CSV table of C-alpha atoms in Angstrom, one decimal:
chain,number,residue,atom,x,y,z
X,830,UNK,CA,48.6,-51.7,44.6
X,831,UNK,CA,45.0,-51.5,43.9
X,832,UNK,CA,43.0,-52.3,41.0
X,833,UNK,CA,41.3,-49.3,40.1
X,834,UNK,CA,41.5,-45.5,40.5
X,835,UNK,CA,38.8,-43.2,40.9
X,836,UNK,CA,38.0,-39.7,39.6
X,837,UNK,CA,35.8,-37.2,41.3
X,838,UNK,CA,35.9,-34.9,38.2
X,839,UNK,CA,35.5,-37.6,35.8
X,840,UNK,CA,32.9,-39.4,38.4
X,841,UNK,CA,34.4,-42.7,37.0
X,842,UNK,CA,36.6,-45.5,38.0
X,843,UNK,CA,39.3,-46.0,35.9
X,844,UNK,CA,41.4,-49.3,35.9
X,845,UNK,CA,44.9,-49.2,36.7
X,846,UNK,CA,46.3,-51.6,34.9
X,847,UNK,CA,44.7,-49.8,31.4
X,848,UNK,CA,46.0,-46.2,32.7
X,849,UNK,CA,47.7,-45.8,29.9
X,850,UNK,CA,44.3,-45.9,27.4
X,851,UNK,CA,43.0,-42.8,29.8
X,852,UNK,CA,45.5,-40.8,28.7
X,853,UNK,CA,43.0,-38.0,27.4
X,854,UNK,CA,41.3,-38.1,30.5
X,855,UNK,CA,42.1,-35.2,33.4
X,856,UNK,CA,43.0,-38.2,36.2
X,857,UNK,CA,44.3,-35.3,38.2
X,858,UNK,CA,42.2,-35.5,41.1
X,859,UNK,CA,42.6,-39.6,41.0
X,860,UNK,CA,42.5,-41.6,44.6
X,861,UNK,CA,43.2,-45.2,44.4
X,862,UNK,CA,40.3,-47.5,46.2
X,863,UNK,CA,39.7,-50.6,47.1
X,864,UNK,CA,38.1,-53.4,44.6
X,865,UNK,CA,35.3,-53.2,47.7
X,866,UNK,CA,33.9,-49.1,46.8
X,867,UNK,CA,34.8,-50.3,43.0
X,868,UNK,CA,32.0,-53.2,43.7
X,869,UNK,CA,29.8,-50.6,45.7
X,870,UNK,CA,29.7,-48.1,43.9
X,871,UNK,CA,29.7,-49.6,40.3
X,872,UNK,CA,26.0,-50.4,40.2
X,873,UNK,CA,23.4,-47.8,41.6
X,874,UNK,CA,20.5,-49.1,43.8
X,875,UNK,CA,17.5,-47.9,42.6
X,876,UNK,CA,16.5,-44.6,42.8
X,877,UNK,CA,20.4,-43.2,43.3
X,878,UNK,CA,23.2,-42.3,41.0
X,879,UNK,CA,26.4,-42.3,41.5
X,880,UNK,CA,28.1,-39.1,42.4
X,881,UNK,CA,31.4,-37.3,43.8
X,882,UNK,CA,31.6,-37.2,47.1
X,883,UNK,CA,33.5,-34.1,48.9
X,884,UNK,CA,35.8,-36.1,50.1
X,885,UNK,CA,36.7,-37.2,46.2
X,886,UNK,CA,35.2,-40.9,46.8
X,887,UNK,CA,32.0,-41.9,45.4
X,888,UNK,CA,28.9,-41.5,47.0
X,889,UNK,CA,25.3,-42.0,46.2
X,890,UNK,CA,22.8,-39.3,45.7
X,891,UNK,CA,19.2,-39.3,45.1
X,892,UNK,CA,18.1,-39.1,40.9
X,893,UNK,CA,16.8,-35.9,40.3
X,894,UNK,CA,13.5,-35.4,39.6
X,895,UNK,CA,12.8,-35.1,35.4
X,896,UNK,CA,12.6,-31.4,34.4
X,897,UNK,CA,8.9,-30.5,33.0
X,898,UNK,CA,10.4,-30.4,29.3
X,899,UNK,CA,11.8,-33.9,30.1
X,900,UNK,CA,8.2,-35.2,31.1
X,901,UNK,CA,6.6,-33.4,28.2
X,902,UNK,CA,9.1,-35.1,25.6
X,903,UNK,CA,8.3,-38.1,27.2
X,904,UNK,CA,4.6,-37.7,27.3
X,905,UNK,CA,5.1,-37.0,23.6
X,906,UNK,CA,6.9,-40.4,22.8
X,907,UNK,CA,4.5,-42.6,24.8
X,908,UNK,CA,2.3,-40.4,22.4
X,909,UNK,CA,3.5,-41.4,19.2
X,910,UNK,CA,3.8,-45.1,20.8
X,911,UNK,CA,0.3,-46.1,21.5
X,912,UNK,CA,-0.5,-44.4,18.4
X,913,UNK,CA,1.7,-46.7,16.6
X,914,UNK,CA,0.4,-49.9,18.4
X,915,UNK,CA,-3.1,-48.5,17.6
X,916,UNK,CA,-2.9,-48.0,13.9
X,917,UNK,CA,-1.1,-51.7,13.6
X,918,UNK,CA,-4.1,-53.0,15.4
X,919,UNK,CA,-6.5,-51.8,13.4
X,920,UNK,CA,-4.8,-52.5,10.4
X,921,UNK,CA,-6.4,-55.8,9.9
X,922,UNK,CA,-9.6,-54.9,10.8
X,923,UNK,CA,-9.5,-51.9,8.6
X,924,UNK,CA,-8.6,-54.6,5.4
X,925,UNK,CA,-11.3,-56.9,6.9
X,926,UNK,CA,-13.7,-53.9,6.3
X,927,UNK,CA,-12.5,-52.5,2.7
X,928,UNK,CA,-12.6,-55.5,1.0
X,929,UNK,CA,-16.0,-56.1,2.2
X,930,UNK,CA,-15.2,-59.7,4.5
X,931,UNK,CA,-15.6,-57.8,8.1
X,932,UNK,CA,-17.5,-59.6,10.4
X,933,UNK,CA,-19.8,-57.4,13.0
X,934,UNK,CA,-17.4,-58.3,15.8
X,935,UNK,CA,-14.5,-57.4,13.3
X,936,UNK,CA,-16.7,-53.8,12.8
X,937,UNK,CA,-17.5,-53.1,16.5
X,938,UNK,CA,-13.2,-53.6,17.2
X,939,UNK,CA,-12.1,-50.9,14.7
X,940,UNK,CA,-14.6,-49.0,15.5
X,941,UNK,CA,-13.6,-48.8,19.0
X,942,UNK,CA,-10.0,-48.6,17.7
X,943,UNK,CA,-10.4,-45.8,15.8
X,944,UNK,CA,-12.5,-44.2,18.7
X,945,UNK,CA,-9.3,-44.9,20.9
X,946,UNK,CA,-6.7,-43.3,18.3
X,947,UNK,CA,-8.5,-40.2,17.7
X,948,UNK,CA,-8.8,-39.4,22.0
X,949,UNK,CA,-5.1,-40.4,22.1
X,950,UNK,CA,-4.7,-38.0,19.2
X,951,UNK,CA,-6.4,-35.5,21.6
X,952,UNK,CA,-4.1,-36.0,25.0
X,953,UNK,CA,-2.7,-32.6,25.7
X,954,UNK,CA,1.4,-33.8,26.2
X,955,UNK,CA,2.3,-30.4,27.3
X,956,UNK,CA,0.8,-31.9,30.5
X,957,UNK,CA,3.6,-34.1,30.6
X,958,UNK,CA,3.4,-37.0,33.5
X,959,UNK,CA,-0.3,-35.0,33.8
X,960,UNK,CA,-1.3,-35.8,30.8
X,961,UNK,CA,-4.8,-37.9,30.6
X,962,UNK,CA,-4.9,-41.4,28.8
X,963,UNK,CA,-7.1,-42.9,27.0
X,964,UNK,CA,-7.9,-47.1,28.0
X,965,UNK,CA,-7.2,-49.3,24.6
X,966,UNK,CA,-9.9,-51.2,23.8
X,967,UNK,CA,-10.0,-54.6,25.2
């Protein structure tokens, strides 16, 4: 008896000796394998996913490539990101300057924050992985 089952459909390995819990699972199309695919095909290499093979076993395929909506939405969250980090750095530089105790090296850094925040306020994230980025100040 083996240890695991696995199911093309599902594209999961399911553990035999918990078949039970699966029960609203469509095991179906099940084939038992060996603990050796289980322990192959459990952890992707890098750049592959798992997928069903024709054959019903596991295979790997390549990871397909992010859709342009995918890289926008990311574009946009790396976005609102450095925006984030930027504000919090100029937070204390910003205090340093309203309450009248900023020092001219103090001045020169939020002004070259601020600079960097509004030009990452102007990156165009419809570009998505195109998209141009500002360099933070150092």
């Amino acid at each position: 008896m083996t240890n695991y089952i696995y199911s093309a459909n599902n594209n999961a390995f399911f553990p035999t000796s918990f078949i039970d819990a699966y029960s609203d699972f469509n095991l179906s199309d099940a084939v038992e394998v060996d603990d050796s695919v289980y322990l192959e095909f459990i952890t992707p290499p890098v750049g592959k996913i798992r997928i069903a093979g024709g054959d019903g076993f596991p295979a790997w395929g390549d990871i397909p490539p992010l859709t342009k909506e995918q890289l926008v939405e990311q574009a946009g969250t790396k976005k609102q990101c450095l925006m984030a980090e930027a504000t919090v750095s100029m937070a204390p530089l910003q205090d340093a300057d309203d309450i009248g105790e900023a020092t001219d090296e103090e001045l020169a850094q939020l002004k070259a924050w601020k600079k960097y925040r509004v030009m990452l306020n102007r990156v165009d994230t419809s570009l998505g992985a195109d998209a141009v980025w500002p360099t933070p100040p150092a």
